[in-house]
Tab-separated table of C-alpha atoms in Angstrom:
chain	number	residue	atom	x	y	z
A	1	MET	CA	72.340	11.554	-38.721
A	2	SER	CA	68.661	10.624	-39.228
A	3	GLN	CA	65.864	11.599	-36.624
A	4	PRO	CA	64.045	8.825	-34.148
A	5	THR	CA	60.047	8.805	-35.887
A	6	THR	CA	57.393	8.426	-32.941
A	7	LEU	CA	54.427	6.015	-34.513
A	8	ARG	CA	51.106	7.408	-32.844
A	9	ALA	CA	48.023	5.310	-32.821
A	10	SER	CA	44.173	6.479	-34.220
A	11	GLN	CA	42.055	7.482	-32.090
A	12	GLY	CA	39.837	4.254	-32.821
A	13	THR	CA	42.789	2.020	-31.933
A	14	ILE	CA	42.824	3.936	-28.381
A	15	LEU	CA	39.645	3.747	-27.613
A	16	TRP	CA	39.308	0.197	-28.853
A	17	ASN	CA	42.764	-0.657	-26.189
A	18	LYS	CA	40.223	1.646	-24.319
A	19	ILE	CA	37.237	-0.832	-24.117
A	20	LYS	CA	39.230	-4.110	-24.440
A	21	THR	CA	41.563	-3.041	-21.043
A	22	PHE	CA	37.369	-2.579	-20.143
A	23	PHE	CA	36.124	-5.670	-20.454
A	24	SER	CA	39.359	-7.342	-19.084
A	25	LYS	CA	38.432	-7.246	-15.404
A	26	PRO	CA	34.984	-9.112	-14.150
A	27	HIS	CA	34.140	-6.188	-11.914
A	28	ASN	CA	33.421	-4.041	-14.736
A	29	VAL	CA	31.350	-6.572	-16.335
A	30	ILE	CA	29.643	-6.886	-13.119
A	31	LEU	CA	29.120	-3.423	-12.679
A	32	LEU	CA	27.958	-3.091	-16.178
A	33	LEU	CA	25.599	-5.754	-16.274
A	34	LEU	CA	24.006	-4.427	-12.824
A	35	GLY	CA	23.897	-1.091	-14.381
A	36	ILE	CA	21.871	-3.018	-16.802
A	37	VAL	CA	19.242	-4.690	-14.460
A	38	LEU	CA	18.905	-1.010	-12.708
A	39	THR	CA	17.742	0.685	-16.087
A	40	PHE	CA	14.989	-2.181	-16.918
A	41	THR	CA	13.227	-2.553	-13.932
A	42	THR	CA	14.149	1.396	-12.298
A	43	VAL	CA	14.544	3.538	-15.659
A	44	ALA	CA	12.369	2.303	-17.761
A	45	PRO	CA	9.287	2.002	-15.731
A	46	ILE	CA	9.751	6.043	-14.229
A	47	VAL	CA	10.053	6.810	-17.686
A	48	ALA	CA	6.304	5.212	-18.723
A	49	ILE	CA	4.898	6.522	-15.145
A	50	VAL	CA	5.587	10.148	-17.023
A	51	GLU	CA	4.512	9.068	-19.580
A	52	ASP	CA	1.450	8.375	-18.552
A	53	THR	CA	1.107	11.606	-17.204
A	54	PHE	CA	1.031	13.570	-20.685
A	55	LYS	CA	-0.754	10.715	-22.358
A	56	ILE	CA	-4.540	10.070	-23.383
A	57	HIS	CA	-6.331	7.366	-22.546
A	58	ALA	CA	-9.062	6.079	-24.202
A	59	GLY	CA	-12.316	5.608	-21.502
A	60	THR	CA	-10.543	8.089	-18.931
A	61	ILE	CA	-11.879	11.741	-17.810
A	62	ASP	CA	-8.204	13.400	-20.389
A	63	ALA	CA	-9.904	11.827	-23.619
A	64	HIS	CA	-13.639	13.359	-21.705
A	65	LEU	CA	-11.883	16.586	-21.326
A	66	THR	CA	-9.691	16.509	-24.499
A	67	GLY	CA	-12.868	15.132	-26.413
A	68	GLN	CA	-9.377	12.042	-28.209
A	69	ALA	CA	-8.246	9.034	-27.567
A	70	SER	CA	-5.089	9.595	-28.610
A	71	GLY	CA	-2.030	11.555	-28.488
A	72	TYR	CA	-0.750	13.924	-24.960
A	73	THR	CA	-2.132	16.612	-23.076
A	74	THR	CA	-1.120	18.358	-20.207
A	75	VAL	CA	-5.061	18.145	-19.370
A	76	ASN	CA	-3.926	16.039	-16.093
A	77	TYR	CA	-2.414	17.703	-14.402
A	78	THR	CA	-4.865	21.102	-15.043
A	79	ASP	CA	-7.641	18.647	-13.978
A	80	LEU	CA	-5.788	17.538	-10.904
A	81	PHE	CA	-4.303	20.321	-9.211
A	82	THR	CA	-7.322	23.012	-10.528
A	83	SER	CA	-10.136	21.264	-10.484
A	84	ARG	CA	-12.857	21.507	-8.230
A	85	MET	CA	-11.639	17.776	-6.787
A	86	ALA	CA	-8.572	18.933	-5.959
A	87	LYS	CA	-8.576	18.915	-2.369
A	88	THR	CA	-10.968	15.761	-2.360
A	89	ASN	CA	-7.931	13.668	-5.049
A	90	LEU	CA	-4.318	15.885	-4.562
A	91	TRP	CA	-4.098	17.897	-1.377
A	92	THR	CA	-6.168	15.949	1.671
A	93	PRO	CA	-4.371	12.943	0.307
A	94	LEU	CA	-1.117	15.269	-0.310
A	95	LEU	CA	-1.394	16.299	3.330
A	96	ASN	CA	-2.504	12.648	5.422
A	97	THR	CA	0.339	11.375	3.931
A	98	VAL	CA	2.800	13.339	4.738
A	99	LEU	CA	1.555	13.633	8.533
A	100	LEU	CA	1.235	9.808	8.038
A	101	ALA	CA	5.051	9.304	7.293
A	102	VAL	CA	6.425	12.191	9.706
A	103	GLY	CA	3.605	10.437	12.478
A	104	THR	CA	5.178	6.946	11.575
A	105	CYS	CA	9.143	7.866	11.794
A	106	LEU	CA	8.530	9.176	14.816
A	107	VAL	CA	6.713	6.006	16.397
A	108	SER	CA	9.149	3.828	14.948
A	109	ILE	CA	12.044	5.859	15.910
A	110	LEU	CA	11.182	6.169	19.540
A	111	TYR	CA	9.693	2.985	20.069
A	112	GLY	CA	12.533	0.738	18.731
A	113	GLY	CA	15.320	3.123	19.433
A	114	LEU	CA	14.490	3.613	22.982
A	115	PHE	CA	14.121	-0.996	22.782
A	116	ALA	CA	16.692	-0.534	21.396
A	117	PHE	CA	18.559	1.393	24.156
A	118	LEU	CA	17.083	-1.359	27.156
A	119	ILE	CA	18.596	-4.017	25.531
A	120	THR	CA	21.734	-2.652	24.880
A	121	ARG	CA	22.276	-0.493	27.193
A	122	THR	CA	20.546	-1.659	30.356
A	123	ASN	CA	20.878	-5.049	32.595
A	124	LEU	CA	17.007	-5.591	31.283
A	125	ALA	CA	16.101	-8.786	32.443
A	126	TRP	CA	15.265	-12.076	29.339
A	127	ARG	CA	17.039	-9.822	26.853
A	128	LYS	CA	17.052	-12.414	24.358
A	129	TYR	CA	13.699	-13.573	24.365
A	130	LEU	CA	12.062	-10.299	23.799
A	131	SER	CA	15.077	-9.613	21.090
A	132	SER	CA	13.984	-12.447	19.336
A	133	ILE	CA	10.073	-11.566	19.051
A	134	PHE	CA	10.744	-7.458	18.546
A	135	ILE	CA	11.429	-8.955	15.027
A	136	PHE	CA	7.688	-10.697	14.631
A	137	PRO	CA	5.722	-7.276	13.792
A	138	TYR	CA	8.026	-6.348	10.307
A	139	ILE	CA	7.492	-10.130	9.991
A	140	MET	CA	3.720	-10.067	9.923
A	141	PRO	CA	2.213	-8.306	6.585
A	142	GLN	CA	0.544	-4.518	7.340
A	143	TRP	CA	-3.243	-5.057	7.432
A	144	THR	CA	-3.050	-7.935	10.556
A	145	LEU	CA	-1.280	-5.647	12.856
A	146	ALA	CA	-4.615	-3.173	11.300
A	147	VAL	CA	-6.734	-5.948	11.905
A	148	VAL	CA	-5.163	-6.447	15.285
A	149	TRP	CA	-6.330	-2.922	16.138
A	150	GLN	CA	-9.547	-3.277	14.958
A	151	ASN	CA	-10.415	-6.031	17.305
A	152	LEU	CA	-8.395	-4.243	20.362
A	153	PHE	CA	-10.168	-1.199	20.364
A	154	ASN	CA	-13.667	-1.673	18.590
A	155	SER	CA	-16.967	-0.915	19.175
A	156	ASN	CA	-20.396	-1.063	18.085
A	157	ALA	CA	-21.399	2.464	19.552
A	158	VAL	CA	-18.519	4.091	17.694
A	159	THR	CA	-17.355	2.456	14.677
A	160	GLY	CA	-20.812	0.270	15.010
A	161	THR	CA	-18.201	-2.307	13.746
A	162	SER	CA	-18.553	-6.024	16.390
A	163	ASN	CA	-17.009	-4.802	19.390
A	164	GLY	CA	-13.692	-5.407	20.385
A	165	LEU	CA	-11.390	-6.815	23.322
A	166	LEU	CA	-11.651	-3.128	25.404
A	167	ALA	CA	-15.278	-3.718	24.270
A	168	ALA	CA	-16.349	-6.871	25.086
A	169	LEU	CA	-14.322	-7.156	28.819
A	170	PHE	CA	-14.619	-4.060	29.766
A	171	GLY	CA	-17.383	-2.069	28.566
A	172	ILE	CA	-14.958	0.424	27.166
A	173	ASN	CA	-15.183	2.736	24.084
A	174	MET	CA	-12.778	3.933	21.817
A	175	PRO	CA	-13.210	7.547	20.324
A	176	MET	CA	-13.430	7.594	16.829
A	177	TRP	CA	-9.909	8.914	15.737
A	178	TRP	CA	-8.870	6.278	18.123
A	179	CYS	CA	-10.167	3.588	15.897
A	180	LYS	CA	-9.564	5.199	12.269
A	181	GLY	CA	-8.411	7.947	10.784
A	182	LEU	CA	-4.730	8.911	10.839
A	183	PHE	CA	-3.773	8.483	14.710
A	184	PRO	CA	-4.548	4.793	14.119
A	185	SER	CA	-2.675	4.093	11.255
A	186	LEU	CA	0.570	5.993	12.581
A	187	MET	CA	0.864	3.528	15.271
A	188	VAL	CA	0.158	0.112	13.170
A	189	LEU	CA	3.105	1.754	10.216
A	190	GLY	CA	5.163	2.981	14.207
A	191	LEU	CA	4.630	-0.890	15.012
A	192	HIS	CA	5.552	-2.073	12.060
A	193	TYR	CA	8.622	-0.938	11.122
A	194	ALA	CA	10.223	0.154	15.200
A	195	PRO	CA	12.908	-2.894	14.356
A	196	PHE	CA	14.251	-1.584	11.705
A	197	ALA	CA	14.772	1.756	14.580
A	198	TYR	CA	15.716	-1.234	16.533
A	199	ILE	CA	18.384	-3.169	13.864
A	200	LEU	CA	20.055	0.242	13.143
A	201	ILE	CA	20.377	1.969	16.058
A	202	GLY	CA	21.275	-1.023	18.237
A	203	GLY	CA	24.040	-1.990	16.388
A	204	ILE	CA	25.339	1.820	16.538
A	205	PHE	CA	24.377	1.169	20.565
A	206	ARG	CA	26.618	-2.360	21.004
A	207	ASN	CA	29.028	-1.237	19.217
A	208	MET	CA	29.503	2.120	20.225
A	209	ASP	CA	32.630	3.564	22.294
A	210	ALA	CA	31.598	4.240	25.502
A	211	ASN	CA	34.864	6.526	26.694
A	212	LEU	CA	33.238	9.362	25.597
A	213	GLU	CA	30.044	9.114	27.646
A	214	GLU	CA	32.863	7.399	30.948
A	215	ALA	CA	34.671	10.715	30.197
A	216	ALA	CA	31.675	13.039	30.631
A	217	THR	CA	30.808	11.084	33.288
A	218	ILE	CA	33.590	11.762	35.300
A	219	LEU	CA	33.876	15.290	33.929
A	220	ASP	CA	30.215	15.820	36.956
A	221	THR	CA	28.490	16.551	33.098
A	222	PRO	CA	24.251	16.361	33.644
A	223	LYS	CA	23.163	13.392	31.730
A	224	TRP	CA	20.909	15.132	29.594
A	225	LYS	CA	23.657	16.572	28.526
A	226	THR	CA	25.854	13.447	27.981
A	227	MET	CA	22.669	12.396	26.264
A	228	PHE	CA	22.402	14.926	23.269
A	229	ARG	CA	25.970	16.662	23.434
A	230	ILE	CA	26.863	12.926	23.065
A	231	THR	CA	24.814	9.792	22.620
A	232	LEU	CA	22.724	11.191	20.113
A	233	PRO	CA	24.845	12.326	17.332
A	234	MET	CA	26.044	9.033	17.194
A	235	VAL	CA	23.210	7.415	17.424
A	236	LYS	CA	22.343	10.098	14.319
A	237	PRO	CA	23.252	8.476	10.784
A	238	ALA	CA	21.434	4.936	12.200
A	239	ILE	CA	18.256	7.699	12.741
A	240	LEU	CA	18.764	9.090	9.695
A	241	SER	CA	19.014	5.949	7.923
A	242	THR	CA	15.644	5.212	9.958
A	243	ILE	CA	13.846	7.616	8.132
A	244	LEU	CA	14.750	7.194	4.781
A	245	LEU	CA	13.317	3.551	5.073
A	246	VAL	CA	10.409	4.519	7.508
A	247	PHE	CA	9.453	7.608	5.291
A	248	GLY	CA	9.377	5.877	1.407
A	249	SER	CA	7.704	2.974	2.940
A	250	SER	CA	5.512	4.074	4.841
A	251	MET	CA	4.261	6.972	2.558
A	252	GLY	CA	3.684	3.919	0.005
A	253	SER	CA	1.258	1.664	2.040
A	254	TYR	CA	-1.522	0.808	1.186
A	255	PRO	CA	-3.637	-2.098	3.186
A	256	VAL	CA	-3.632	-0.235	6.360
A	257	PRO	CA	-4.730	2.941	5.678
A	258	HIS	CA	-7.095	0.950	3.355
A	259	TYR	CA	-8.406	-0.775	6.240
A	260	LEU	CA	-8.174	2.217	9.004
A	261	GLY	CA	-9.816	4.297	6.637
A	262	LEU	CA	-7.636	7.014	6.011
A	263	THR	CA	-7.493	8.668	2.194
A	264	THR	CA	-3.648	9.099	1.272
A	265	LEU	CA	-1.851	9.092	-1.531
A	266	ALA	CA	-1.430	5.138	-2.232
A	267	THR	CA	-5.412	5.197	-1.676
A	268	LYS	CA	-5.950	7.610	-4.250
A	269	TYR	CA	-4.425	5.900	-6.772
A	270	VAL	CA	-6.087	2.417	-6.366
A	271	SER	CA	-9.391	3.769	-6.961
A	272	LEU	CA	-8.085	6.553	-9.189
A	273	ASN	CA	-6.232	4.143	-11.792
A	274	SER	CA	-9.254	3.128	-13.282
A	275	LYS	CA	-10.691	6.387	-14.743
A	276	TYR	CA	-8.358	8.745	-13.883
A	277	THR	CA	-5.205	6.990	-15.274
A	278	GLY	CA	-2.902	9.721	-16.288
A	279	GLU	CA	-4.029	11.708	-12.656
A	280	ALA	CA	-2.698	8.655	-10.661
A	281	SER	CA	0.102	8.380	-12.569
A	282	ILE	CA	0.851	11.944	-11.598
A	283	LEU	CA	-0.107	10.877	-7.346
A	284	ALA	CA	2.849	8.587	-8.101
A	285	ILE	CA	5.517	10.955	-9.534
A	286	ILE	CA	4.505	12.824	-5.975
A	287	MET	CA	5.364	10.209	-3.832
A	288	MET	CA	8.802	9.132	-5.975
A	289	ILE	CA	9.986	12.862	-5.828
A	290	PHE	CA	9.073	12.577	-1.822
A	291	GLY	CA	11.182	10.278	-1.373
A	292	VAL	CA	14.012	11.037	-3.358
A	293	ALA	CA	13.845	14.707	-1.028
A	294	ILE	CA	14.196	12.583	1.860
A	295	MET	CA	17.153	10.736	0.829
A	296	LEU	CA	19.467	13.614	-0.335
A	297	LEU	CA	18.560	15.381	2.957
A	298	ASN	CA	20.094	12.065	4.094
A	299	GLN	CA	23.052	12.296	2.658
A	300	LEU	CA	23.517	15.861	3.104
A	301	SER	CA	23.050	15.480	6.754
A	302	LEU	CA	26.296	12.428	7.030
A	303	GLN	CA	28.312	14.471	5.219
A	304	SER	CA	28.529	16.991	7.291
A	305	ARG	CA	28.450	14.847	10.595
A	306	LYS	CA	30.104	16.061	13.361
A	307	ASN	CA	33.108	12.912	14.092
A	308	TYR	CA	34.735	11.956	17.319
A	309	THR	CA	38.280	10.401	17.461
A	310	THR	CA	39.303	8.589	20.799
A	311	VAL	CA	43.109	9.023	21.114
A	312	THR	CA	43.026	5.740	24.295
A	313	GLY	CA	41.738	2.986	22.204
A	314	LYS	CA	38.344	1.914	21.998
A	315	SER	CA	36.918	0.716	25.707
A	316	GLY	CA	36.045	-2.918	25.977
A	317	GLN	CA	33.394	-2.585	28.355
A	318	THR	CA	29.575	0.192	28.044
A	319	SER	CA	28.594	1.092	30.731
A	320	LYS	CA	24.530	0.104	31.171
A	321	ILE	CA	22.100	1.216	33.188
A	322	ASN	CA	21.217	-0.486	36.704
A	323	LEU	CA	17.440	-0.879	36.348
A	324	GLY	CA	16.939	-2.379	39.658
A	325	ARG	CA	16.450	-5.793	40.918
A	326	ALA	CA	12.000	-4.822	40.008
A	327	GLY	CA	12.560	-2.755	37.662
A	328	LYS	CA	14.711	-4.527	35.466
A	329	HIS	CA	11.728	-7.437	35.760
A	330	ILE	CA	8.522	-5.651	35.599
A	331	ILE	CA	9.684	-3.887	32.801
A	332	ALA	CA	10.468	-6.905	30.819
A	333	ALA	CA	7.627	-8.305	32.146
A	334	VAL	CA	5.480	-5.836	30.448
A	335	LEU	CA	6.976	-5.525	27.545
A	336	ILE	CA	6.488	-9.684	27.227
A	337	VAL	CA	2.606	-9.469	27.609
A	338	ILE	CA	2.289	-6.906	25.193
A	339	SER	CA	4.184	-8.787	22.134
A	340	LEU	CA	1.655	-11.433	23.448
A	341	VAL	CA	-1.586	-9.848	23.071
A	342	ALA	CA	-0.498	-8.975	19.881
A	343	ARG	CA	0.302	-12.489	19.013
A	344	VAL	CA	-3.402	-13.502	20.557
A	345	GLN	CA	-5.443	-11.348	18.872
A	346	LEU	CA	-2.701	-11.599	15.707
A	347	SER	CA	-3.837	-15.664	16.354
A	348	GLN	CA	-7.696	-13.978	16.119
A	349	ALA	CA	-7.165	-11.980	12.941
A	350	SER	CA	-6.475	-14.814	11.259
A	351	ALA	CA	-8.906	-17.611	12.256
A	352	GLU	CA	-11.486	-14.236	10.912
A	353	VAL	CA	-9.484	-14.581	7.720
A	354	SER	CA	-10.155	-18.442	7.238
A	355	ALA	CA	-13.988	-18.094	8.254
A	356	LEU	CA	-14.614	-15.301	5.858
A	357	GLU	CA	-12.694	-16.954	3.269
A	358	ASP	CA	-15.174	-19.833	3.887
A	359	GLN	CA	-17.740	-18.064	3.630
A	360	TYR	CA	-16.713	-16.382	1.185
A	361	ALA	CA	-16.246	-19.484	-0.673
A	362	GLU	CA	-20.328	-20.588	0.783
A	363	LEU	CA	-21.088	-17.374	-1.298
A	364	GLN	CA	-19.658	-18.234	-4.750
A	365	GLU	CA	-21.647	-22.114	-4.713
A	366	GLN	CA	-24.993	-20.498	-3.484
A	367	GLN	CA	-24.639	-18.284	-6.103
A	368	THR	CA	-23.582	-20.734	-9.127
A	369	ARG	CA	-26.631	-22.749	-7.769
A	370	LEU	CA	-29.265	-19.595	-7.124
A	371	ARG	CA	-27.774	-18.802	-11.142
A	372	ILE	CA	-29.152	-22.320	-12.512
A	373	ASP	CA	-32.079	-21.700	-11.106
A	374	TYR	CA	-32.687	-18.763	-12.324
A	375	GLU	CA	-31.590	-19.627	-15.850
A	376	SER	CA	-34.060	-23.035	-15.766
A	377	ALA	CA	-37.108	-21.720	-13.981
A	378	PHE	CA	-37.055	-19.215	-16.949
A	379	ASN	CA	-37.981	-22.234	-20.082
A	380	LEU	CA	-39.966	-20.475	-22.420
A	381	THR	CA	-41.029	-23.628	-24.347
A	382	GLU	CA	-42.992	-24.450	-21.071
A	383	ILE	CA	-44.155	-20.483	-20.876
A	384	GLU	CA	-45.158	-21.086	-24.390
A	385	ASP	CA	-47.111	-24.362	-24.483
A	386	TYR	CA	-49.000	-22.453	-20.277
A	387	ALA	CA	-49.870	-19.696	-23.161
A	388	ILE	CA	-51.487	-21.294	-25.875
A	389	HIS	CA	-52.895	-24.168	-24.110
A	390	ASP	CA	-54.047	-22.702	-20.633
A	391	LEU	CA	-55.086	-19.207	-21.226
A	392	GLY	CA	-56.178	-19.575	-25.228
A	393	MET	CA	-52.999	-17.474	-26.714
A	394	GLN	CA	-52.547	-18.049	-29.941
A	395	LYS	CA	-49.144	-17.005	-31.855
A	396	PRO	CA	-49.982	-14.083	-34.730
A	397	ARG	CA	-49.631	-15.293	-38.502
A	398	SER	CA	-47.437	-14.942	-40.817
A	399	ASP	CA	-49.074	-11.649	-42.389
A	400	GLN	CA	-49.374	-9.998	-38.792
A	401	LEU	CA	-45.428	-10.269	-39.377
A	402	TYR	CA	-43.183	-7.392	-40.999
A	403	TYR	CA	-38.919	-7.617	-40.664
A	404	ILE	CA	-37.551	-5.085	-40.224
A	405	SER	CA	-33.506	-5.346	-40.705
A	406	SER	CA	-31.119	-2.628	-39.149
A	407	SER	CA	-27.352	-2.296	-40.119
A	408	ASP	CA	-26.411	-0.685	-35.900
A	409	ALA	CA	-27.835	-4.211	-34.038
A	410	ALA	CA	-28.563	-7.866	-35.173
A	411	ASP	CA	-32.138	-6.827	-33.240
A	412	THR	CA	-34.976	-8.210	-35.245
A	413	ALA	CA	-38.107	-5.476	-34.895
A	414	VAL	CA	-42.137	-6.940	-35.009
A	415	VAL	CA	-44.578	-4.915	-36.024
A	416	LEU	CA	-47.941	-5.481	-36.414
A	417	ASP	CA	-49.645	-5.376	-38.678
A	418	GLN	CA	-53.025	-3.839	-37.422
A	419	SER	CA	-54.400	-2.765	-40.544
A	420	ALA	CA	-55.603	-6.372	-42.228
A	421	ALA	CA	-56.073	-7.371	-38.529
A	422	GLU	CA	-60.252	-8.136	-37.289
A	423	PRO	CA	-61.205	-6.007	-33.932
A	424	LEU	CA	-59.882	-7.915	-30.966
A	425	SER	CA	-61.411	-8.280	-27.587
A	426	LEU	CA	-58.920	-8.153	-24.741
A	427	ALA	CA	-58.399	-11.847	-24.166
A	428	ASP	CA	-56.833	-11.533	-27.943
A	429	ARG	CA	-54.734	-8.285	-27.182
A	430	LEU	CA	-53.008	-9.403	-24.663
A	431	GLY	CA	-52.570	-12.948	-26.448
A	432	ASP	CA	-51.114	-10.961	-29.292
A	433	PHE	CA	-49.293	-9.602	-26.274
A	434	PHE	CA	-46.877	-12.446	-24.872
A	435	SER	CA	-46.863	-14.290	-28.403
A	436	SER	CA	-44.430	-10.950	-29.381
A	437	ILE	CA	-42.597	-11.123	-26.532
A	438	LEU	CA	-42.358	-14.847	-27.039
A	439	GLU	CA	-41.163	-13.907	-30.754
A	440	TYR	CA	-38.822	-11.375	-29.420
A	441	PHE	CA	-36.396	-13.542	-27.334
A	442	ARG	CA	-36.907	-16.609	-30.318
C-alpha cells in the first residue's frame, strides 16, 4: 500500500507568498509609503546633523584646529565641552534653555488649566466669547507677543528704548529682569502655548465623570483632597501631553529669546552656525535628546497611571462651581480686559513693523542713490584733466615706466626710473605722485 507524499514549498516561494499577501492589503501599502516618507523627512536629517558634528567644514573653527580642509574629527566635541568658551557657548545657554522650558510649562499649564477650569467647571459669564479669544495667542506669531511685552513694560530709563505703555502713562519703570531675560521670555512663551493646556485639559474637564467627585462630596471629603486625589489624577494625561508639546516647542523657540535678550541653545545655534558649524550641530542634538527624554518620561508615566472605573454608569451632568452673581462677571471682565489690551498692543506692534518696513525700503533707496553719487563723483577723466590743465602736472614718460608682471595677481606695478630722470622740483614730484595714482587706476 503506497503512502501519501507531502509536498513542501521552498523558502523562496513562502517568502514570495508572504510579500504578495502583505501588499494585497491597502493599509499595509499606505503604512509602507508613510514609513518611507518618515525616513526621508525625519531620520535622514538626524543622520545628517550627527554627521555634521564629526565632519570638518572648510573655513570654520574645526578646520582651523585640525589644520585640515576636509575629513572627520572629534575636535568639535572637545572644543565645545572643554574649551574656555564652553561656559559661553554651551553651559549658560543650556541652563537658560532648561529653565525657559520648565518655566514655560508651568505658566502654560497654570494659566491654560485655570482658564479651562473656569470655562468648563464654573458658571463664568461670557464663556463662549472667552473660549474663542483664548486661542488667539497661539495663532499669533511668537515675536508679536514679545513686541507686545516690550511695548507694555520697556522704559527709556531702564532699557534705553522708547517708553512703553506703563512708563508713558503712569511713569512706572519696571526693572530690567522684568523687561529682558528669562522671566519675560517664559511669560511670553507660556501665554503663547497656554491654548495647548486649555484644549487638552478642557477636553477632559468637559467629559469627566462627575460621580467620583460627587461621591467624595457625599463622604464629606475636603475640597483640596478631592482635587489632589480625584480631579488631578484624571487630568494627569492631559497635563503630561501639554508638557511634552510645550517643553519641546519652547526649547526650540528662537524669536522670543532673541527679542527679549536671552541666550538659549536656539539663539546660540544661529550665532555659531556660520563659523562653528559642527559645534552648532551638537547643540541641535542636545535639544533633540531633551525632546526624546521628555517623550519617554511621558510614556512611562502614562503606563503607570491609575485607572478609575465607575460602576453605576456615567453621570449625565457635571457639577459646576458657583462663582456668585458678581464674581462670574468680575472674573470674565478681567479676562476680557486683558485680551483687549493684548489686541491693542498687537495692533500697535503691527503698525510699528509696517512703519519700520517702510523706513527700511526708503533707506535702501537712499543707499542706492548715494552709491550712484559716490561712483559719479570719482570721474578719473575729470581728475586727469584738472591735474594737467589746472595744476600743470605731466604724465610720466615712457622711459620712466617699467611694468612688472606678477604670477599671483593681475595688478601692475609702476616703477619710476630715478636714475634716468632729472632732478625734480616739489611741483614735479607732486605731479609724478598724482600721475602714478592715475596710472594705477587705469
